[in-house]
Coordinates of N, CA and C and ligand atoms in Angstrom, one line a residue:
M1 N 42.2 18.8 -37.2 CA 41.4 19.6 -36.5 C 40.2 19.9 -37.5
A2 N 39.0 19.8 -36.8 CA 37.7 19.8 -37.2 C 37.6 20.9 -38.2
R3 N 36.7 21.1 -39.5 CA 36.5 22.0 -40.2 C 35.8 23.3 -39.6
K4 N 36.5 24.3 -39.6 CA 35.0 25.4 -39.3 C 33.8 25.0 -40.1
R5 N 32.7 25.5 -39.3 CA 31.4 25.5 -39.9 C 31.1 26.6 -40.4
V6 N 30.8 27.6 -42.3 CA 30.7 28.8 -42.5 C 29.3 29.0 -43.0
A7 N 28.9 30.0 -42.3 CA 27.9 30.7 -42.9 C 28.4 32.1 -43.9
I8 N 27.7 31.9 -45.4 CA 28.0 33.3 -45.9 C 26.6 33.6 -46.4
L9 N 26.7 34.9 -46.1 CA 25.6 36.0 -46.0 C 25.6 36.8 -47.4
I10 N 24.6 36.7 -48.4 CA 24.8 37.4 -49.3 C 23.5 38.3 -49.5
S11 N 23.2 39.1 -50.8 CA 22.4 40.0 -51.0 C 22.3 39.7 -52.8
G12 N 23.2 39.4 -53.0 CA 23.0 39.6 -54.6 C 24.3 38.7 -55.5
R13 N 24.8 39.2 -56.1 CA 25.5 38.1 -57.4 C 26.4 36.9 -57.0
G14 N 27.0 37.3 -55.4 CA 27.7 36.3 -55.2 C 29.0 36.0 -55.6
S15 N 29.5 36.4 -56.1 CA 31.1 36.0 -56.7 C 32.1 35.8 -55.8
N16 N 31.8 36.4 -54.7 CA 33.0 36.4 -53.3 C 32.4 34.8 -53.0
M17 N 30.9 34.6 -52.7 CA 30.9 33.5 -52.3 C 31.2 32.0 -53.3
V18 N 30.8 32.1 -54.3 CA 31.9 31.3 -55.1 C 33.2 31.3 -54.8
A19 N 33.7 32.4 -54.7 CA 35.4 32.0 -54.5 C 35.6 31.0 -53.2
L20 N 34.8 31.6 -52.3 CA 35.0 30.7 -50.8 C 34.3 29.4 -51.1
I21 N 33.3 29.3 -51.9 CA 33.0 27.3 -52.0 C 33.6 26.7 -53.0
E22 N 34.7 27.5 -54.0 CA 35.4 26.7 -54.4 C 37.0 26.8 -53.6
A23 N 37.3 27.4 -52.8 CA 38.3 27.0 -51.8 C 38.1 26.0 -51.0
A24 N 36.8 26.2 -50.4 CA 36.4 24.9 -49.2 C 36.0 23.7 -50.0
K25 N 36.4 23.5 -51.5 CA 36.1 22.4 -52.2 C 37.0 21.3 -51.9
D26 N 38.2 22.1 -51.6 CA 39.7 21.3 -50.8 C 39.4 20.8 -49.7
A27 N 39.8 19.1 -49.6 CA 39.3 18.9 -48.1 C 40.5 19.5 -47.1
S28 N 41.6 19.8 -47.4 CA 42.6 20.4 -46.9 C 42.2 21.7 -46.4
Y29 N 41.3 22.7 -46.9 CA 41.2 24.1 -46.7 C 40.7 23.6 -45.1
P30 N 40.6 24.6 -43.9 CA 40.2 24.8 -43.0 C 38.5 24.9 -42.5
A31 N 37.8 25.2 -44.1 CA 36.6 25.6 -43.4 C 35.9 25.0 -44.5
E32 N 34.7 25.1 -44.1 CA 33.6 24.2 -44.8 C 32.4 25.0 -45.1
I33 N 31.7 25.2 -46.0 CA 30.6 26.2 -46.2 C 29.2 25.4 -45.7
A34 N 28.6 25.6 -44.5 CA 27.3 24.8 -44.3 C 26.2 25.5 -45.1
V35 N 26.1 26.8 -45.0 CA 24.7 27.4 -45.5 C 25.2 28.8 -46.0
V36 N 24.5 29.1 -47.5 CA 24.4 30.2 -47.7 C 22.8 31.2 -47.5
I37 N 23.1 32.1 -46.5 CA 21.9 32.7 -46.4 C 21.6 34.1 -47.0
S38 N 20.7 34.3 -47.6 CA 20.3 35.6 -48.4 C 19.0 36.7 -47.9
N39 N 19.3 37.7 -47.8 CA 18.2 38.4 -47.4 C 17.3 38.7 -48.5
E40 N 18.0 38.7 -50.0 CA 17.0 38.9 -50.9 C 16.5 37.3 -51.7
P41 N 15.5 37.4 -51.6 CA 14.7 36.2 -51.8 C 15.1 35.6 -53.8
D42 N 15.2 36.7 -54.6 CA 16.0 36.6 -55.5 C 17.4 36.8 -55.7
A43 N 18.2 36.9 -55.0 CA 19.5 36.8 -54.8 C 20.4 35.9 -55.8
E44 N 21.1 36.3 -56.7 CA 21.4 35.5 -58.1 C 22.5 34.5 -57.5
G45 N 23.1 35.0 -56.2 CA 24.1 34.1 -56.0 C 23.3 32.5 -55.0
L46 N 22.1 32.5 -54.6 CA 21.3 31.6 -54.1 C 21.4 30.3 -55.0
A47 N 21.2 30.6 -56.6 CA 21.0 29.4 -57.3 C 22.6 28.6 -57.3
H48 N 23.3 29.3 -57.6 CA 24.6 29.1 -57.9 C 25.2 28.3 -56.5
A49 N 24.7 28.5 -54.8 CA 24.8 27.8 -54.5 C 24.0 26.3 -54.6
R50 N 23.0 26.7 -54.7 CA 21.9 25.8 -54.5 C 22.4 24.5 -55.7
S51 N 23.1 24.8 -56.4 CA 23.7 24.2 -57.5 C 25.0 23.1 -57.5
A52 N 25.8 24.3 -56.4 CA 27.2 23.5 -55.7 C 26.6 22.8 -54.8
G53 N 25.6 22.5 -54.6 CA 24.8 21.3 -53.2 C 25.0 21.9 -51.9
I54 N 24.8 23.3 -51.6 CA 25.2 23.9 -50.5 C 23.9 24.2 -50.2
A55 N 23.6 23.9 -48.8 CA 22.1 24.5 -48.0 C 21.8 26.1 -48.0
T56 N 20.6 26.6 -48.5 CA 20.4 27.7 -48.8 C 19.3 28.1 -47.5
A57 N 19.2 29.4 -47.1 CA 17.9 29.8 -46.8 C 18.1 31.6 -46.8
V58 N 16.4 31.9 -47.1 CA 16.2 32.9 -47.1 C 15.8 33.5 -46.0
V59 N 16.1 34.5 -45.3 CA 15.9 35.7 -44.0 C 15.3 37.0 -44.9
D60 N 14.2 37.0 -45.1 CA 14.0 38.3 -45.6 C 13.5 39.1 -44.9
H61 N 14.4 40.5 -45.2 CA 14.2 41.6 -44.0 C 12.7 42.7 -44.1
R62 N 12.6 42.6 -45.1 CA 11.2 43.2 -45.6 C 10.1 42.4 -44.7
V63 N 9.7 40.9 -44.5 CA 9.1 40.6 -43.8 C 8.9 40.9 -42.4
H64 N 10.2 41.7 -41.7 CA 10.0 42.3 -40.3 C 10.1 43.8 -40.3
G65 N 9.5 44.1 -41.6 CA 9.2 45.7 -41.6 C 10.7 46.6 -41.2
K66 N 10.6 47.2 -40.3 CA 11.4 48.0 -39.7 C 12.1 47.6 -38.5
N67 N 11.4 46.3 -37.8 CA 12.2 45.8 -37.0 C 13.4 44.8 -37.1
R68 N 14.3 45.9 -37.1 CA 15.9 44.9 -37.5 C 15.9 43.8 -36.5
E69 N 15.7 44.1 -35.1 CA 15.9 42.7 -34.0 C 15.7 41.9 -34.4
A70 N 13.9 42.1 -35.0 CA 13.1 40.6 -35.5 C 14.0 39.9 -36.7
F71 N 14.3 40.6 -37.4 CA 15.5 40.1 -38.7 C 16.5 39.2 -38.0
E72 N 17.2 40.2 -37.2 CA 18.1 39.3 -36.7 C 18.3 38.1 -35.8
R73 N 16.8 38.1 -35.4 CA 16.7 37.1 -34.4 C 16.5 35.7 -35.3
A74 N 15.7 36.0 -36.3 CA 15.6 35.2 -37.9 C 16.8 34.4 -38.2
L75 N 17.8 35.5 -38.3 CA 19.1 35.4 -38.9 C 20.1 34.3 -37.9
Q76 N 19.9 34.4 -36.3 CA 20.4 34.2 -35.5 C 19.9 32.4 -35.3
A77 N 19.0 32.6 -35.8 CA 17.7 31.0 -35.3 C 18.9 30.2 -36.6
E78 N 18.6 30.5 -37.8 CA 19.1 30.2 -38.8 C 20.6 29.3 -38.5
L79 N 21.6 30.6 -38.2 CA 22.8 30.1 -37.9 C 22.9 29.0 -36.7
A80 N 22.3 29.3 -36.0 CA 22.2 27.8 -35.2 C 21.8 26.6 -35.8
V81 N 20.8 26.6 -36.4 CA 20.2 25.4 -36.9 C 21.7 24.8 -37.7
H82 N 22.4 25.5 -38.5 CA 23.4 25.4 -39.1 C 25.0 24.9 -38.1
R83 N 24.9 25.3 -36.8 CA 25.5 24.9 -36.2 C 27.1 25.5 -36.6
I84 N 27.0 27.2 -36.6 CA 28.0 28.1 -37.5 C 28.7 28.5 -36.5
D85 N 30.1 28.5 -36.7 CA 31.4 28.7 -36.0 C 31.8 30.1 -36.4
L86 N 31.7 30.2 -38.2 CA 32.2 31.9 -38.7 C 31.1 31.9 -39.2
V87 N 31.0 33.1 -39.6 CA 30.0 34.0 -40.5 C 30.9 35.0 -41.6
C88 N 30.9 34.6 -43.0 CA 31.6 35.6 -43.9 C 30.3 36.1 -44.6
L89 N 30.4 37.7 -44.0 CA 29.3 38.7 -45.1 C 30.0 38.8 -46.5
A90 N 29.7 38.8 -47.5 CA 29.8 38.6 -49.0 C 29.0 39.4 -49.9
G91 N 29.1 40.9 -49.3 CA 27.8 41.4 -50.6 C 26.5 41.4 -50.0
F92 N 26.6 41.6 -48.3 CA 25.9 41.5 -47.7 C 25.0 43.1 -47.5
M93 N 24.2 43.3 -47.7 CA 23.9 44.7 -48.1 C 23.0 45.4 -46.7
R94 N 22.9 44.5 -45.6 CA 21.8 45.4 -44.3 C 23.1 45.4 -43.6
L95 N 22.6 46.9 -42.6 CA 23.4 47.1 -41.7 C 23.3 46.5 -40.4
L96 N 24.2 45.5 -39.7 CA 23.7 44.6 -38.6 C 23.7 45.3 -37.2
T97 N 22.9 45.4 -36.5 CA 22.8 45.7 -35.1 C 24.2 45.2 -33.9
P98 N 24.4 46.5 -33.0 CA 25.5 46.2 -32.1 C 25.2 44.8 -31.4
W99 N 24.1 44.2 -31.3 CA 23.5 43.1 -30.6 C 24.0 42.0 -31.4
F100 N 23.3 42.3 -32.6 CA 24.1 41.2 -33.4 C 25.5 40.9 -33.8
V101 N 26.3 41.9 -33.8 CA 27.3 42.0 -34.1 C 28.4 41.5 -32.7
E102 N 28.2 41.8 -31.3 CA 28.5 41.3 -30.6 C 28.3 39.6 -30.5
Q103 N 27.4 39.3 -30.7 CA 26.9 37.6 -30.9 C 28.2 37.0 -31.6
W104 N 28.8 37.7 -32.4 CA 30.1 37.2 -33.5 C 31.4 37.6 -33.5
N105 N 31.4 38.5 -32.1 CA 32.5 39.2 -32.0 C 33.8 38.3 -32.4
G106 N 34.9 38.6 -33.4 CA 36.3 37.8 -33.6 C 35.4 36.7 -34.6
R107 N 34.3 36.2 -34.7 CA 34.1 35.2 -35.4 C 33.0 35.7 -37.2
M108 N 33.1 36.8 -37.4 CA 32.3 37.5 -38.4 C 33.6 38.3 -39.1
L109 N 33.6 38.0 -40.5 CA 34.6 38.6 -41.3 C 33.5 39.6 -42.4
N110 N 34.1 40.5 -42.9 CA 33.5 41.4 -44.2 C 34.8 41.5 -45.5
I111 N 34.6 41.8 -46.5 CA 35.3 41.8 -47.6 C 34.5 43.4 -48.0
H112 N 35.8 44.2 -48.4 CA 35.2 45.4 -48.3 C 36.1 46.0 -49.8
P113 N 35.3 46.7 -50.7 CA 36.1 47.0 -52.2 C 37.1 48.3 -52.0
A114 N 38.3 48.5 -51.0 CA 38.8 49.6 -51.0 C 39.9 49.3 -49.9
L115 N 41.1 49.5 -49.8 CA 41.8 49.7 -48.8 C 41.2 50.2 -47.4
L116 N 40.8 49.7 -46.6 CA 40.5 50.2 -45.5 C 41.9 51.0 -44.6
P117 N 41.5 51.7 -43.9 CA 40.6 52.8 -43.8 C 40.2 54.0 -44.6
A118 N 40.6 53.8 -45.7 CA 40.2 54.6 -47.3 C 39.2 54.2 -47.5
F119 N 38.5 55.1 -48.0 CA 37.0 54.7 -48.8 C 36.0 54.0 -47.9
K120 N 35.9 54.0 -47.0 CA 34.4 53.4 -46.3 C 33.1 53.5 -46.7
G121 N 32.3 52.6 -46.7 CA 31.0 53.0 -47.4 C 30.7 52.7 -48.6
L122 N 29.9 53.4 -49.5 CA 29.9 52.8 -51.5 C 30.5 53.7 -51.9
D123 N 30.3 53.1 -52.9 CA 30.8 54.1 -54.2 C 32.4 54.0 -54.0
T124 N 33.1 52.8 -53.6 CA 34.4 52.9 -53.4 C 35.4 53.5 -54.8
H125 N 35.1 52.6 -55.7 CA 36.1 52.6 -56.6 C 36.1 53.9 -57.7
A126 N 34.5 54.7 -57.6 CA 34.8 56.0 -58.3 C 35.1 56.9 -57.2
R127 N 35.3 56.8 -56.2 CA 36.1 57.7 -54.7 C 37.6 57.8 -54.9
A128 N 38.0 56.5 -55.2 CA 39.6 56.0 -55.4 C 39.9 56.8 -56.8
L129 N 39.4 56.6 -57.8 CA 39.4 57.2 -58.8 C 39.4 59.1 -58.8
A130 N 38.3 59.4 -58.0 CA 38.7 60.8 -58.0 C 39.5 61.4 -57.3
S131 N 40.1 60.4 -56.4 CA 41.0 60.9 -55.2 C 42.5 61.0 -56.4
G132 N 42.5 60.2 -57.2 CA 43.8 60.2 -57.8 C 44.7 59.9 -57.1
A133 N 44.1 58.4 -56.0 CA 44.9 57.4 -55.9 C 45.4 56.4 -56.9
K134 N 47.2 55.8 -56.7 CA 47.7 54.9 -57.8 C 47.4 53.6 -57.4
I135 N 46.9 53.4 -56.0 CA 46.9 52.2 -55.8 C 45.5 52.0 -55.1
H136 N 44.7 50.9 -54.8 CA 43.7 50.7 -54.5 C 43.3 49.4 -54.4
G137 N 42.5 48.6 -53.6 CA 42.4 47.1 -53.8 C 41.1 46.7 -52.7
A138 N 41.3 45.8 -51.9 CA 40.5 45.3 -51.4 C 41.0 44.8 -49.5
T139 N 39.9 44.6 -48.8 CA 40.1 44.7 -47.6 C 39.0 43.4 -47.0
V140 N 39.8 42.2 -46.3 CA 38.8 41.6 -45.3 C 39.2 42.0 -44.1
H141 N 38.1 42.1 -43.1 CA 38.2 42.9 -42.0 C 37.3 42.1 -41.0
F142 N 37.6 42.3 -39.5 CA 36.4 41.7 -38.5 C 35.4 42.7 -38.6
V143 N 33.7 42.3 -38.0 CA 33.1 43.0 -38.1 C 32.9 44.1 -36.7
V144 N 32.8 44.9 -36.7 CA 32.4 45.8 -35.5 C 31.0 46.5 -36.0
P145 N 30.6 47.1 -34.6 CA 29.2 47.9 -35.0 C 29.6 49.0 -35.6
E146 N 30.4 49.5 -35.9 CA 31.0 50.9 -36.5 C 31.3 50.3 -37.7
M147 N 30.5 50.7 -39.3 CA 30.6 50.4 -40.5 C 32.2 50.2 -40.9
D148 N 32.6 49.1 -41.8 CA 33.8 49.1 -42.2 C 35.1 49.6 -41.6
S149 N 35.1 48.9 -39.7 CA 36.2 49.4 -39.4 C 36.8 48.5 -38.1
G150 N 36.2 47.4 -38.4 CA 36.6 46.5 -37.7 C 38.4 46.2 -38.2
A151 N 38.8 45.2 -37.2 CA 40.6 44.9 -37.2 C 40.8 44.6 -38.7
I152 N 42.0 44.8 -39.3 CA 42.1 44.4 -40.5 C 42.8 42.7 -40.5
I153 N 42.1 42.0 -41.5 CA 42.8 40.6 -41.4 C 43.8 40.5 -43.0
A154 N 43.7 41.0 -43.7 CA 44.4 40.7 -45.2 C 43.5 42.1 -46.0
Q155 N 44.8 42.3 -46.7 CA 44.3 43.7 -47.9 C 45.3 42.8 -49.3
G156 N 44.7 43.2 -50.7 CA 45.3 42.9 -51.6 C 44.9 44.4 -52.4
V157 N 46.3 44.4 -53.3 CA 46.6 45.6 -53.6 C 46.3 45.7 -55.4
V158 N 45.7 46.9 -55.9 CA 46.0 46.9 -57.4 C 46.8 48.3 -57.6
P159 N 46.9 48.1 -59.0 CA 47.5 49.6 -59.4 C 46.0 50.3 -60.3
V160 N 46.3 51.7 -59.9 CA 45.2 52.6 -60.9 C 45.8 52.8 -61.7
A161 N 45.3 52.4 -63.2 CA 46.2 52.9 -64.3 C 45.2 54.0 -65.0
D162 N 46.1 55.0 -65.5 CA 45.8 56.2 -65.7 C 44.1 56.2 -66.6
G163 N 43.9 55.2 -67.8 CA 42.9 55.3 -68.3 C 41.5 54.2 -67.7
D164 N 41.6 53.9 -66.6 CA 40.8 53.2 -65.9 C 39.5 54.1 -65.9
N165 N 38.4 53.5 -65.5 CA 37.2 54.2 -65.3 C 36.4 53.0 -64.2
E166 N 35.4 53.4 -63.5 CA 35.0 52.7 -62.5 C 34.6 51.0 -63.1
A167 N 34.2 50.4 -63.8 CA 34.1 49.4 -64.4 C 35.8 48.3 -64.6
T168 N 36.2 49.3 -65.1 CA 37.7 48.5 -65.2 C 38.5 48.5 -63.9
L169 N 38.3 49.5 -63.0 CA 39.1 49.2 -61.7 C 38.3 48.2 -61.2
A170 N 37.0 48.6 -61.1 CA 36.1 47.5 -60.2 C 36.4 46.1 -60.5
A171 N 36.6 45.6 -61.8 CA 37.0 44.3 -62.3 C 38.7 44.1 -61.7
R172 N 39.4 44.8 -61.9 CA 40.5 44.7 -61.5 C 40.5 44.2 -59.6
V173 N 39.5 44.8 -59.1 CA 40.0 44.8 -57.4 C 39.1 43.1 -57.0
L174 N 38.1 43.3 -58.0 CA 37.2 41.9 -57.9 C 37.9 40.9 -57.8
E175 N 38.8 41.5 -58.7 CA 39.6 39.3 -59.2 C 40.5 39.3 -58.1
V176 N 41.2 40.3 -57.4 CA 42.0 40.2 -56.0 C 41.0 39.6 -54.9
E177 N 40.2 40.4 -54.7 CA 39.0 40.2 -53.7 C 38.8 38.3 -53.8
H178 N 38.4 37.8 -55.2 CA 38.2 36.2 -54.8 C 39.5 35.4 -54.4
R179 N 40.4 36.1 -54.3 CA 41.8 35.5 -53.5 C 41.8 35.8 -52.5
L180 N 41.8 37.0 -52.1 CA 41.7 37.3 -51.0 C 40.7 36.6 -49.8
Y181 N 39.6 36.5 -50.2 CA 38.7 36.4 -48.8 C 39.0 34.5 -48.8
P182 N 39.3 33.7 -49.5 CA 39.7 32.3 -49.2 C 40.8 32.7 -48.3
L183 N 42.0 33.6 -48.9 CA 43.2 33.5 -47.7 C 42.8 34.1 -46.3
A184 N 41.9 35.3 -46.4 CA 41.8 35.4 -45.0 C 40.8 34.6 -44.1
L185 N 40.0 33.8 -45.0 CA 39.0 32.8 -44.2 C 39.9 31.5 -43.8
K186 N 41.1 31.4 -44.6 CA 41.9 30.3 -44.1 C 42.4 30.7 -42.6
L187 N 43.2 31.8 -42.7 CA 44.0 32.4 -41.6 C 43.3 32.2 -40.4
V188 N 42.0 32.5 -40.2 CA 41.0 32.9 -39.3 C 40.2 31.3 -38.8
A189 N 40.3 30.8 -39.5 CA 40.0 29.3 -39.3 C 41.2 28.7 -38.5
E190 N 42.0 29.0 -39.1 CA 43.1 27.8 -38.9 C 43.5 28.7 -37.3
G191 N 43.1 29.5 -36.8 CA 43.4 30.2 -35.5 C 44.7 30.8 -35.6
R192 N 45.0 31.4 -36.8 CA 46.4 32.1 -37.0 C 46.1 33.6 -36.4
V193 N 45.3 34.0 -36.1 CA 44.8 35.7 -36.2 C 44.1 36.0 -34.7
R194 N 45.3 37.0 -34.1 CA 44.8 37.5 -32.6 C 44.3 38.6 -33.1
V195 N 43.4 39.2 -32.5 CA 43.2 40.9 -32.4 C 44.0 41.5 -30.9
V196 N 44.8 42.2 -31.2 CA 45.1 42.6 -30.0 C 45.0 44.5 -30.4
D197 N 44.7 44.6 -29.3 CA 44.2 46.8 -29.3 C 43.9 47.0 -30.7
G198 N 43.2 46.3 -31.3 CA 42.2 46.5 -32.3 C 43.0 45.9 -33.8
R199 N 44.7 45.6 -33.5 CA 44.9 45.4 -34.9 C 45.1 43.7 -35.0
C200 N 45.2 43.3 -35.9 CA 45.3 41.6 -36.2 C 46.4 41.4 -36.4
L201 N 46.9 40.6 -35.4 CA 48.7 40.0 -35.3 C 48.2 38.8 -35.8
I202 N 49.3 38.2 -37.1 CA 48.9 37.2 -38.1 C 50.1 36.0 -37.8
D203 N 49.8 35.2 -37.7 CA 51.1 34.0 -38.1 C 50.9 33.6 -39.7
G204 N 51.3 34.5 -40.6 CA 51.0 34.0 -42.1 C 51.2 35.3 -42.6
V205 N 50.7 35.2 -44.4 CA 51.4 36.4 -45.1 C 49.6 36.9 -45.4
P206 N 49.4 38.0 -44.9 CA 48.0 38.5 -44.9 C 47.8 39.7 -46.5
M207 N 48.7 39.4 -47.3 CA 48.7 40.2 -48.4 C 49.2 40.0 -49.8
L208 N 48.3 40.4 -50.5 CA 48.0 39.8 -52.3 C 48.4 41.3 -52.9
N209 N 49.3 40.9 -53.7 CA 49.3 41.8 -55.0 C 48.1 41.6 -56.5
S210 N 48.3 42.3 -57.1 CA 48.0 42.2 -58.7 C 48.7 41.2 -59.2
P211 N 47.8 40.3 -60.2 CA 49.1 39.5 -60.7 C 49.9 40.2 -61.9
Ligands
GRF1 C1 32.0 42.9 -53.6 O1 33.0 43.9 -54.4 C2 32.5 43.4 -52.1 O2 33.4 43.6 -51.5 C3 31.1 44.0 -51.4 O3 30.3 44.1 -52.0 C4 30.5 43.3 -53.6 C5 29.9 41.7 -53.6 O4 30.1 41.1 -54.7 N1 31.2 44.1 -50.4 P1 29.7 39.7 -54.7 O5 28.1 39.7 -54.6 O6 30.6 38.8 -54.0 O7 29.8 39.5 -56.4

């Protein structure tokens, strides 16, 4: 089966992007990273993608002012140029309109640093700590118009330790993210994921624990 052509959308550091690039170096991985697109011209991740020999593009949202659709049309054009099958959001910090999300229904993934549906939105690690939860983690889900609400593809769990602060907990979760995103993309690229009534039915094991 032909490998799926993937675009990774970033805004910053790009450590999840790196994890996906590394996974896709294996010729037996069912997806290839065709392009990395950033809305931030100075995103750290862009340099890494270039040094890995991957095509990059910048679609700067500021150029389009408040016109979100114009920004998204530019994004869509870039995705078309690279004949993209699947989109992975990886620390991409722009909200997308329903129009754009619909174009990629069932073909756009996001990674969120919490066990959804708990802790949607920002500052997930601080909120998990404050809640007293004993487990925390990360979720890869399909993107739907409502933020952090699409069908859950895979989750990874970490313990919350008594001595944790936001930084130590974030680091533990990030390590799981880097294993989880390649796993989730693999399941989707292999066609093992079906969405039925808002749930993903999966042929495979969509769960990771902290080592
Ligand atoms: C990750 O924690 C991811 O879960 C969240 O944003 C962060 C991006 O980190 N959506 P990086 O840019 O992949 O290093």
